[in-house]
mmCIF file of C-alpha atoms and ligand atoms in Angstrom:
data_model
loop_
_atom_site.group_PDB
_atom_site.id
_atom_site.type_symbol
_atom_site.label_atom_id
_atom_site.label_comp_id
_atom_site.label_asym_id
_atom_site.label_seq_id
_atom_site.Cartn_x
_atom_site.Cartn_y
_atom_site.Cartn_z
ATOM 1 C CA UNK A 238 89.188 127.683 84.871
ATOM 2 C CA UNK A 239 88.043 125.017 82.063
ATOM 3 C CA UNK A 240 88.808 121.433 82.404
ATOM 4 C CA UNK A 241 91.302 119.523 80.517
ATOM 5 C CA UNK A 242 88.587 118.584 78.198
ATOM 6 C CA UNK A 243 86.261 121.418 77.908
ATOM 7 C CA UNK A 244 83.454 120.162 80.011
ATOM 8 C CA UNK A 245 83.709 123.177 82.523
ATOM 9 C CA UNK A 246 84.976 124.078 85.658
ATOM 10 C CA UNK A 247 82.233 122.074 87.412
ATOM 11 C CA UNK A 248 83.439 118.633 85.770
ATOM 12 C CA UNK A 249 85.853 116.224 87.944
ATOM 13 C CA UNK A 250 87.359 113.499 85.776
ATOM 14 C CA UNK A 251 87.812 110.646 87.816
ATOM 15 C CA UNK A 252 90.644 108.251 86.589
ATOM 16 C CA UNK A 253 90.147 104.813 88.014
ATOM 17 C CA UNK A 254 93.245 102.819 89.281
ATOM 18 C CA UNK A 255 91.563 99.842 91.011
ATOM 19 C CA UNK A 256 92.413 97.258 88.386
ATOM 20 C CA UNK A 257 96.535 98.555 88.350
ATOM 21 C CA UNK A 258 97.249 100.049 91.565
ATOM 22 C CA UNK A 259 94.206 98.410 93.627
ATOM 23 C CA UNK A 260 95.723 94.978 92.292
ATOM 24 C CA UNK A 261 99.184 94.954 92.178
ATOM 25 C CA UNK A 262 100.280 94.507 95.480
ATOM 26 C CA UNK A 263 97.355 91.409 96.402
ATOM 27 C CA UNK A 264 98.882 88.357 97.531
ATOM 28 C CA UNK A 265 97.715 86.717 94.668
ATOM 29 C CA UNK A 266 97.341 87.257 91.242
ATOM 30 C CA UNK A 267 94.001 88.281 89.806
ATOM 31 C CA UNK A 268 93.181 85.985 86.804
ATOM 32 C CA UNK A 269 92.249 87.889 83.554
ATOM 33 C CA UNK A 270 88.712 87.097 83.561
ATOM 34 C CA UNK A 271 88.374 88.531 86.802
ATOM 35 C CA UNK A 272 89.972 91.883 86.103
ATOM 36 C CA UNK A 273 88.639 92.028 82.255
ATOM 37 C CA UNK A 274 84.933 91.823 84.415
ATOM 38 C CA UNK A 275 85.875 94.305 86.714
ATOM 39 C CA UNK A 276 87.321 96.789 84.228
ATOM 40 C CA UNK A 277 84.238 96.377 82.060
ATOM 41 C CA UNK A 278 81.733 97.077 85.187
ATOM 42 C CA UNK A 279 84.040 100.240 85.940
ATOM 43 C CA UNK A 280 83.721 101.971 82.614
ATOM 44 C CA UNK A 281 80.240 100.593 82.235
ATOM 45 C CA UNK A 282 79.416 102.676 85.626
ATOM 46 C CA UNK A 283 80.791 105.840 83.430
ATOM 47 C CA UNK A 284 84.538 106.245 84.304
ATOM 48 C CA UNK A 285 86.231 108.188 81.549
ATOM 49 C CA UNK A 286 89.625 106.383 82.685
ATOM 50 C CA UNK A 287 89.984 102.901 83.954
ATOM 51 C CA UNK A 288 93.707 101.953 84.153
ATOM 52 C CA UNK A 289 93.990 98.912 83.359
ATOM 53 C CA UNK A 290 97.146 97.128 83.730
ATOM 54 C CA UNK A 291 100.980 97.623 83.936
ATOM 55 C CA UNK A 292 103.859 96.642 81.639
ATOM 56 C CA UNK A 293 106.295 96.527 84.437
ATOM 57 C CA UNK A 294 108.511 93.127 84.819
ATOM 58 C CA UNK A 295 106.813 90.283 85.981
ATOM 59 C CA UNK A 296 109.606 89.368 88.284
ATOM 60 C CA UNK A 297 108.792 92.702 90.300
ATOM 61 C CA UNK A 298 105.341 92.227 90.185
ATOM 62 C CA UNK A 299 104.075 89.218 88.940
ATOM 63 C CA UNK A 300 100.177 90.530 89.688
ATOM 64 C CA UNK A 301 100.709 92.436 86.587
ATOM 65 C CA UNK A 302 102.111 89.697 84.824
ATOM 66 C CA UNK A 303 98.602 89.031 82.647
ATOM 67 C CA UNK A 304 98.095 92.208 81.213
ATOM 68 C CA UNK A 305 98.879 91.640 78.032
ATOM 69 C CA UNK A 306 95.735 88.951 78.310
ATOM 70 C CA UNK A 307 93.702 91.643 80.147
ATOM 71 C CA UNK A 308 94.248 94.245 77.159
ATOM 72 C CA UNK A 309 93.129 91.811 74.248
ATOM 73 C CA UNK A 310 90.351 90.621 76.028
ATOM 74 C CA UNK A 311 88.861 93.741 77.240
ATOM 75 C CA UNK A 312 85.892 95.196 75.318
ATOM 76 C CA UNK A 313 86.691 98.995 74.787
ATOM 77 C CA UNK A 314 83.871 101.552 75.117
ATOM 78 C CA UNK A 315 84.079 104.810 73.078
ATOM 79 C CA UNK A 316 84.872 107.373 74.901
ATOM 80 C CA UNK A 317 86.797 105.468 77.785
ATOM 81 C CA UNK A 318 90.427 105.427 77.880
ATOM 82 C CA UNK A 319 92.065 102.196 79.251
ATOM 83 C CA UNK A 320 95.340 103.728 80.442
ATOM 84 C CA UNK A 321 98.739 101.213 81.643
ATOM 85 C CA UNK A 322 101.776 101.815 83.273
ATOM 86 C CA UNK A 323 105.219 101.483 81.124
ATOM 87 C CA UNK A 324 108.838 101.853 82.736
ATOM 88 C CA UNK A 325 110.794 101.905 79.886
ATOM 89 C CA UNK A 326 110.652 101.040 76.395
ATOM 90 C CA UNK A 327 110.261 97.009 76.602
ATOM 91 C CA UNK A 328 106.989 98.079 78.612
ATOM 92 C CA UNK A 329 106.009 100.431 75.844
ATOM 93 C CA UNK A 330 106.518 98.096 73.154
ATOM 94 C CA UNK A 331 104.548 95.561 75.193
ATOM 95 C CA UNK A 332 101.470 98.282 75.930
ATOM 96 C CA UNK A 333 102.171 99.079 72.343
ATOM 97 C CA UNK A 334 101.669 95.461 70.913
ATOM 98 C CA UNK A 335 98.240 95.254 72.713
ATOM 99 C CA UNK A 336 97.097 98.633 71.184
ATOM 100 C CA UNK A 337 97.079 100.503 74.069
ATOM 101 C CA UNK A 338 96.126 104.478 73.655
ATOM 102 C CA UNK A 339 97.480 105.597 76.893
ATOM 103 C CA UNK A 340 100.379 104.729 79.101
ATOM 104 C CA UNK A 341 102.063 106.153 82.400
ATOM 105 C CA UNK A 342 105.655 106.785 83.217
ATOM 106 C CA UNK A 343 106.567 107.121 86.751
ATOM 107 C CA UNK A 344 109.428 108.722 88.465
ATOM 108 C CA UNK A 345 109.977 109.423 92.302
ATOM 109 C CA UNK A 346 110.452 112.614 93.930
ATOM 110 C CA UNK A 347 113.331 110.738 96.316
ATOM 111 C CA UNK A 348 116.180 108.554 95.261
ATOM 112 C CA UNK A 349 115.521 105.434 97.592
ATOM 113 C CA UNK A 350 112.163 105.125 96.566
ATOM 114 C CA UNK A 351 113.291 105.222 93.071
ATOM 115 C CA UNK A 352 115.942 103.125 93.584
ATOM 116 C CA UNK A 353 113.284 100.314 95.395
ATOM 117 C CA UNK A 354 110.532 100.608 92.768
ATOM 118 C CA UNK A 355 112.302 100.593 89.476
ATOM 119 C CA UNK A 356 116.250 100.046 90.173
ATOM 120 C CA UNK A 357 117.882 103.347 88.746
ATOM 121 C CA UNK A 358 118.329 107.129 89.837
ATOM 122 C CA UNK A 359 115.452 109.740 89.032
ATOM 123 C CA UNK A 360 118.255 110.907 86.286
ATOM 124 C CA UNK A 361 118.473 107.378 84.726
ATOM 125 C CA UNK A 362 114.427 107.176 85.102
ATOM 126 C CA UNK A 363 113.982 110.209 83.056
ATOM 127 C CA UNK A 364 116.405 108.676 80.560
ATOM 128 C CA UNK A 365 114.167 105.888 79.916
ATOM 129 C CA UNK A 366 111.320 108.160 79.602
ATOM 130 C CA UNK A 367 112.499 109.954 76.780
ATOM 131 C CA UNK A 368 112.259 107.296 74.156
ATOM 132 C CA UNK A 369 108.901 106.071 75.499
ATOM 133 C CA UNK A 370 107.530 109.618 75.248
ATOM 134 C CA UNK A 371 109.316 109.654 71.511
ATOM 135 C CA UNK A 372 107.526 106.400 70.285
ATOM 136 C CA UNK A 373 104.598 107.346 71.751
ATOM 137 C CA UNK A 374 104.320 110.853 69.951
ATOM 138 C CA UNK A 375 105.021 109.033 66.680
ATOM 139 C CA UNK A 376 102.233 106.099 67.542
ATOM 140 C CA UNK A 377 99.642 108.668 68.595
ATOM 141 C CA UNK A 378 99.980 107.235 72.108
ATOM 142 C CA UNK A 379 99.750 109.925 75.145
ATOM 143 C CA UNK A 380 101.696 109.462 77.921
ATOM 144 C CA UNK A 381 100.907 110.766 81.672
ATOM 145 C CA UNK A 382 103.820 111.354 84.033
ATOM 146 C CA UNK A 383 103.651 110.170 87.192
ATOM 147 C CA UNK A 384 105.567 111.554 90.592
ATOM 148 C CA UNK A 385 105.531 109.078 93.330
ATOM 149 C CA UNK A 386 106.496 110.619 97.078
ATOM 150 C CA UNK A 387 105.488 113.612 96.640
ATOM 151 C CA UNK A 388 104.359 114.499 100.316
ATOM 152 C CA UNK A 389 106.649 112.234 101.347
ATOM 153 C CA UNK A 390 109.104 109.073 101.145
ATOM 154 C CA UNK A 391 108.940 105.606 103.084
ATOM 155 C CA UNK A 392 112.562 105.926 103.293
ATOM 156 C CA UNK A 393 113.262 109.318 103.241
ATOM 157 C CA UNK A 394 110.825 111.088 104.808
ATOM 158 C CA UNK A 395 109.814 114.754 103.975
ATOM 159 C CA UNK A 396 110.128 115.701 100.548
ATOM 160 C CA UNK A 397 111.054 119.043 98.980
ATOM 161 C CA UNK A 398 108.680 120.380 96.911
ATOM 162 C CA UNK A 399 110.803 122.085 94.896
ATOM 163 C CA UNK A 400 112.322 118.861 93.629
ATOM 164 C CA UNK A 401 108.685 117.757 92.702
ATOM 165 C CA UNK A 402 107.937 120.662 91.041
ATOM 166 C CA UNK A 403 110.830 120.455 88.924
ATOM 167 C CA UNK A 404 110.462 117.038 88.046
ATOM 168 C CA UNK A 405 106.710 117.498 86.936
ATOM 169 C CA UNK A 406 108.397 120.285 84.267
ATOM 170 C CA UNK A 407 110.937 118.041 82.968
ATOM 171 C CA UNK A 408 108.311 115.438 82.409
ATOM 172 C CA UNK A 409 105.807 117.843 80.895
ATOM 173 C CA UNK A 410 108.431 119.298 78.808
ATOM 174 C CA UNK A 411 109.193 115.763 77.401
ATOM 175 C CA UNK A 412 105.880 115.291 76.539
ATOM 176 C CA UNK A 413 103.770 113.782 79.013
ATOM 177 C CA UNK A 414 100.275 115.701 78.579
ATOM 178 C CA UNK A 415 99.639 115.815 82.232
ATOM 179 C CA UNK A 416 101.458 114.987 85.321
ATOM 180 C CA UNK A 417 99.992 113.163 88.309
ATOM 181 C CA UNK A 418 101.072 113.734 92.143
ATOM 182 C CA UNK A 419 101.397 110.587 93.855
ATOM 183 C CA UNK A 420 101.325 110.606 97.609
ATOM 184 C CA UNK A 421 102.357 107.244 97.361
ATOM 185 C CA UNK A 422 102.182 106.761 101.161
ATOM 186 C CA UNK A 423 99.427 108.678 101.832
ATOM 187 C CA UNK A 424 101.491 111.100 104.687
ATOM 188 C CA UNK A 425 100.254 114.455 102.926
ATOM 189 C CA UNK A 426 97.571 116.843 104.874
ATOM 190 C CA UNK A 427 95.233 119.426 103.244
ATOM 191 C CA UNK A 428 97.426 122.569 103.524
ATOM 192 C CA UNK A 429 101.112 120.767 102.439
ATOM 193 C CA UNK A 430 98.492 119.191 99.523
ATOM 194 C CA UNK A 431 97.433 122.762 98.503
ATOM 195 C CA UNK A 432 101.055 124.167 99.035
ATOM 196 C CA UNK A 433 102.129 121.658 96.468
ATOM 197 C CA UNK A 434 99.773 122.076 93.880
ATOM 198 C CA UNK A 435 100.559 126.221 94.197
ATOM 199 C CA UNK A 436 104.188 125.164 93.455
ATOM 200 C CA UNK A 437 104.057 122.898 90.761
ATOM 201 C CA UNK A 438 101.611 124.755 89.309
ATOM 202 C CA UNK A 439 104.421 127.323 88.645
ATOM 203 C CA UNK A 440 106.144 124.755 86.437
ATOM 204 C CA UNK A 441 102.867 122.866 84.879
ATOM 205 C CA UNK A 442 99.666 124.374 83.975
ATOM 206 C CA UNK A 443 96.645 123.487 86.749
ATOM 207 C CA UNK A 444 94.579 121.968 84.029
ATOM 208 C CA UNK A 445 97.240 119.701 83.456
ATOM 209 C CA UNK A 446 98.040 118.104 86.830
ATOM 210 C CA UNK A 447 96.205 115.491 88.396
ATOM 211 C CA UNK A 448 96.286 114.033 92.095
ATOM 212 C CA UNK A 449 96.642 110.425 92.946
ATOM 213 C CA UNK A 450 96.406 109.837 96.638
ATOM 214 C CA UNK A 451 96.561 106.956 98.731
ATOM 215 C CA UNK A 452 94.831 107.070 102.497
ATOM 216 C CA UNK A 453 96.839 105.641 104.647
ATOM 217 C CA UNK A 454 96.571 108.309 107.274
ATOM 218 C CA UNK A 455 92.680 108.864 106.584
ATOM 219 C CA UNK A 456 93.547 112.478 104.505
ATOM 220 C CA UNK A 457 93.334 111.584 101.051
ATOM 221 C CA UNK A 458 89.490 113.105 100.804
ATOM 222 C CA UNK A 459 90.330 116.225 102.758
ATOM 223 C CA UNK A 460 93.532 116.376 100.455
ATOM 224 C CA UNK A 461 91.554 115.803 97.368
ATOM 225 C CA UNK A 462 88.880 118.835 98.602
ATOM 226 C CA UNK A 463 92.111 121.087 99.149
ATOM 227 C CA UNK A 464 93.027 120.413 95.619
ATOM 228 C CA UNK A 465 89.723 120.726 93.904
ATOM 229 C CA UNK A 466 89.590 124.244 95.808
ATOM 230 C CA UNK A 467 92.872 124.917 93.902
ATOM 231 C CA UNK A 468 91.757 124.242 90.999
ATOM 232 C CA UNK A 469 92.480 120.849 90.247
ATOM 233 C CA UNK A 470 89.888 118.511 88.260
ATOM 234 C CA UNK A 471 91.510 115.122 87.513
ATOM 235 C CA UNK A 472 91.463 112.714 90.470
ATOM 236 C CA UNK A 473 92.428 109.066 90.751
ATOM 237 C CA UNK A 474 90.694 106.908 92.992
ATOM 238 C CA UNK A 475 90.336 103.146 93.170
ATOM 239 C CA UNK A 476 87.254 101.173 93.456
ATOM 240 C CA UNK A 477 86.214 100.102 97.172
ATOM 241 C CA UNK A 478 89.863 101.746 98.272
ATOM 242 C CA UNK A 479 92.204 99.132 97.131
ATOM 243 C CA UNK A 480 95.743 99.426 96.044
ATOM 244 C CA UNK A 481 98.775 99.731 97.344
ATOM 245 C CA UNK A 482 102.627 99.845 95.999
ATOM 246 C CA UNK A 483 104.730 96.806 96.513
ATOM 247 C CA UNK A 484 107.890 99.175 97.079
ATOM 248 C CA UNK A 485 105.973 101.590 99.822
ATOM 249 C CA UNK A 486 106.072 99.565 103.095
ATOM 250 C CA UNK A 487 103.030 100.573 104.879
ATOM 251 C CA UNK A 488 101.200 102.411 102.101
ATOM 252 C CA UNK A 489 97.309 101.485 102.190
ATOM 253 C CA UNK A 490 95.046 101.670 99.292
ATOM 254 C CA UNK A 491 93.897 104.623 97.358
ATOM 255 C CA UNK A 492 91.359 107.522 97.988
ATOM 256 C CA UNK A 493 87.998 105.080 97.320
ATOM 257 C CA UNK A 494 86.109 105.792 94.058
ATOM 258 C CA UNK A 495 82.858 105.824 96.353
ATOM 259 C CA UNK A 496 84.160 108.167 98.734
ATOM 260 C CA UNK A 497 85.476 110.673 95.961
ATOM 261 C CA UNK A 498 81.929 110.302 94.263
ATOM 262 C CA UNK A 499 79.968 110.509 96.786
ATOM 263 C CA UNK A 500 81.709 114.054 97.997
ATOM 264 C CA UNK A 501 81.747 115.064 94.508
ATOM 265 C CA UNK A 502 77.905 114.300 94.092
ATOM 266 C CA UNK A 503 77.210 116.557 97.449
ATOM 267 C CA UNK A 504 79.102 119.270 95.682
ATOM 268 C CA UNK A 505 77.310 119.737 93.147
ATOM 269 C CA UNK A 506 80.209 118.789 90.935
ATOM 270 C CA UNK A 507 79.923 116.630 87.701
ATOM 271 C CA UNK A 508 81.543 113.426 86.993
ATOM 272 C CA UNK A 509 79.139 111.133 84.858
ATOM 273 C CA UNK A 510 79.977 108.371 87.439
ATOM 274 C CA UNK A 511 77.138 105.995 88.788
ATOM 275 C CA UNK A 512 78.014 105.656 92.689
ATOM 276 C CA UNK A 513 75.468 102.868 92.780
ATOM 277 C CA UNK A 514 77.478 101.138 89.796
ATOM 278 C CA UNK A 515 80.770 101.903 91.652
ATOM 279 C CA UNK A 516 79.669 100.382 94.376
ATOM 280 C CA UNK A 517 78.507 97.311 93.296
ATOM 281 C CA UNK A 518 81.380 96.790 91.202
ATOM 282 C CA UNK A 519 83.266 97.008 94.747
ATOM 283 C CA UNK A 520 81.161 94.592 96.004
ATOM 284 C CA UNK A 521 82.426 92.261 93.432
ATOM 285 C CA UNK A 522 85.932 92.748 93.522
ATOM 286 C CA UNK A 523 86.127 92.757 97.157
ATOM 287 C CA UNK A 524 84.161 89.740 97.440
ATOM 288 C CA UNK A 525 86.224 87.871 94.940
ATOM 289 C CA UNK A 526 89.316 89.042 97.392
ATOM 290 C CA UNK A 527 87.451 87.856 100.150
ATOM 291 C CA UNK A 528 87.062 91.028 102.445
ATOM 292 C CA UNK A 529 85.047 93.971 103.021
ATOM 293 C CA UNK A 530 85.712 96.953 101.401
ATOM 294 C CA UNK A 531 87.583 99.943 103.249
ATOM 295 C CA UNK A 532 85.143 102.601 101.381
ATOM 296 C CA UNK A 533 83.076 104.111 104.193
ATOM 297 C CA UNK A 534 80.641 105.232 101.720
ATOM 298 C CA UNK A 535 80.548 101.724 100.248
ATOM 299 C CA UNK A 536 80.233 100.148 103.976
ATOM 300 C CA UNK A 537 76.873 102.897 104.282
ATOM 301 C CA UNK A 538 75.146 101.708 100.991
ATOM 302 C CA UNK A 539 75.790 97.979 101.517
ATOM 303 C CA UNK A 540 74.417 98.588 105.179
ATOM 304 C CA UNK A 541 71.116 100.415 103.737
ATOM 305 C CA UNK A 542 70.679 97.568 101.184
ATOM 306 C CA UNK A 543 71.058 95.407 103.560
ATOM 307 C CA UNK A 544 68.488 97.014 105.826
HETATM 308 P P1 HMG B 146 115.746 95.965 86.149
HETATM 309 O O1 HMG B 146 115.755 94.688 86.908
HETATM 310 O O2 HMG B 146 116.418 96.750 86.459
HETATM 311 O O3 HMG B 146 115.183 95.935 84.221
HETATM 312 O O4 HMG B 146 114.030 96.590 86.499
HETATM 313 P P2 HMG B 146 116.702 95.805 83.447
HETATM 314 O O5 HMG B 146 116.496 96.632 82.289
HETATM 315 O O6 HMG B 146 118.274 95.417 84.296
HETATM 316 O O7 HMG B 146 115.986 94.085 82.800
HETATM 317 C C1 HMG B 146 116.269 93.006 83.537
HETATM 318 C C2 HMG B 146 115.136 92.219 83.082
HETATM 319 O O8 HMG B 146 113.853 92.453 83.334
HETATM 320 C C3 HMG B 146 115.311 91.561 81.627
HETATM 321 O O9 HMG B 146 115.045 90.351 81.301
HETATM 322 C C4 HMG B 146 114.266 92.794 80.505
HETATM 323 O O10 HMG B 146 113.894 92.185 79.487
HETATM 324 C C5 HMG B 146 113.190 92.561 81.732
HETATM 325 P P3 HMG B 146 115.800 89.418 81.617
HETATM 326 O O11 HMG B 146 116.802 89.647 80.244
HETATM 327 O O12 HMG B 146 116.532 89.137 82.862
HETATM 328 O O13 HMG B 146 115.077 87.825 81.158
HETATM 329 N N1 HMG B 146 112.465 93.601 81.662
HETATM 330 C C6 HMG B 146 111.224 93.592 81.307
HETATM 331 N N2 HMG B 146 110.185 92.585 81.465
HETATM 332 C C7 HMG B 146 108.942 93.010 81.090
HETATM 333 N N3 HMG B 146 108.656 94.171 80.722
HETATM 334 C C8 HMG B 146 109.457 95.184 81.301
HETATM 335 C C9 HMG B 146 110.458 95.139 81.744
HETATM 336 N N4 HMG B 146 111.628 95.802 81.836
HETATM 337 C C10 HMG B 146 113.036 94.907 81.896
HETATM 338 N N5 HMG B 146 108.756 96.372 81.058
HETATM 339 C C11 HMG B 146 112.207 97.713 85.871
HETATM 340 C C12 HMG B 146 113.707 97.869 85.796
HETATM 341 C C13 HMG B 146 111.774 99.321 86.168
HETATM 342 C C14 HMG B 146 111.500 96.783 85.074
HETATM 343 C C15 HMG B 146 111.896 97.066 87.408
HETATM 344 O O14 HMG B 146 112.213 97.821 88.495
HETATM 345 C C16 HMG B 146 110.005 97.401 87.388
HETATM 346 O O15 HMG B 146 109.687 96.228 86.646
HETATM 347 N N6 HMG B 146 109.748 97.708 88.472
HETATM 348 C C17 HMG B 146 108.214 98.290 88.280
HETATM 349 C C18 HMG B 146 107.693 98.367 90.059
HETATM 350 C C19 HMG B 146 106.116 98.541 89.994
HETATM 351 O O16 HMG B 146 105.575 98.346 88.999
HETATM 352 N N7 HMG B 146 105.884 99.885 90.679
HETATM 353 C C20 HMG B 146 104.566 99.680 91.343
HETATM 354 C C21 HMG B 146 103.598 100.886 90.265
HETATM 355 S S1 HMG B 146 104.630 102.675 90.293
HETATM 356 C C22 HMG B 146 103.456 103.209 91.636
HETATM 357 O O17 HMG B 146 102.695 102.407 92.436
HETATM 358 C C23 HMG B 146 103.294 104.590 92.049
HETATM 359 C C24 HMG B 146 102.050 105.111 91.552
HETATM 360 O O18 HMG B 146 100.854 104.100 91.667
HETATM 361 C C25 HMG B 146 101.832 106.252 91.803
HETATM 362 C C26 HMG B 146 102.011 106.327 93.304
HETATM 363 O O19 HMG B 146 101.305 105.545 94.168
HETATM 364 O O20 HMG B 146 102.889 107.124 93.729
HETATM 365 C C27 HMG B 146 101.921 105.189 89.963
HETATM 366 MG MG1 MG B 147 99.810 104.627 93.521
#
């Protein structure tokens, strides 16, 4: 199997989400200059995609209200993509106005989460994405489609993989070049994650499926390995394991980028990412936030450095 960018089966595209998912649930808004510093350090560490903001309602998620300023100030590197979330046309227009070249639309596989997160039904969310995909195609902007709560919903519990696969197929047909499976509350386990990949691969080519796992129950790395075994080669992760969703109570951060890179290095997979540079970046942002990184690899590297 070749990867999406033709770099071969051993290349894993690691998509960094720390500056968006990582910071959207923080008690206070991180100023634009700190976000820009974070994003530029992550890109310099070799990450091919660094999600940099969300053009959502500032009333709903005030932490992302400075996304325009962030995008205006980032010194963009050649070869690095800086995606942003856009829930509707208003979000897309805001993103396009500051030169965003890849946006993410986000649906949910459970009705209650869809309502809580985006104030609409699943069907209504798809109707909002249709014009976003059309406008994006016209302007040469790529669209990734997220599906949340794929392995469980904080309000409804278990989620039917058939519903996830159907939604993924519809997003793909609408023009999303990739669909990303979000275990928003981190309840999945490896066999369920692998079975979900098999099911979704009936609707979307394996090369165009990404994974986005939160680590609430400490399963994100194990789930990722199970999905890599199934052929997945695009994985979201967040520096230091930051992250959470304001509308997913109890959800912990994402799979930590440091933990993912350490495992992939050990497996002999290629990422182009410098682990030490990511860990230093993690120390920078967690230092600013005033707490220790949750990543075990980051802790181990910091301990070794201190010794
Ligand atoms: P709404 O209130 O239903 O929207 O929110 P509305 O269309 O009724 O408009 C109400 C007001 O919001 C209007 O302003 C609009 O202009 C404004 P007013 O006339 O009252 O002054 N508005 C906007 N302003 C700025 N940017 C926009 C925008 N849209 C409307 N794009 C909406 C609907 C979807 C906007 C809202 O529910 C929202 O922003 N939700 C986002 C929640 C969010 O960001 N969640 C976290 C990200 S998703 C996630 O973390 C999951 C993921 O990581 C994967 C995983 O882990 O599973 C991706
Ligand atoms: Mg998330």
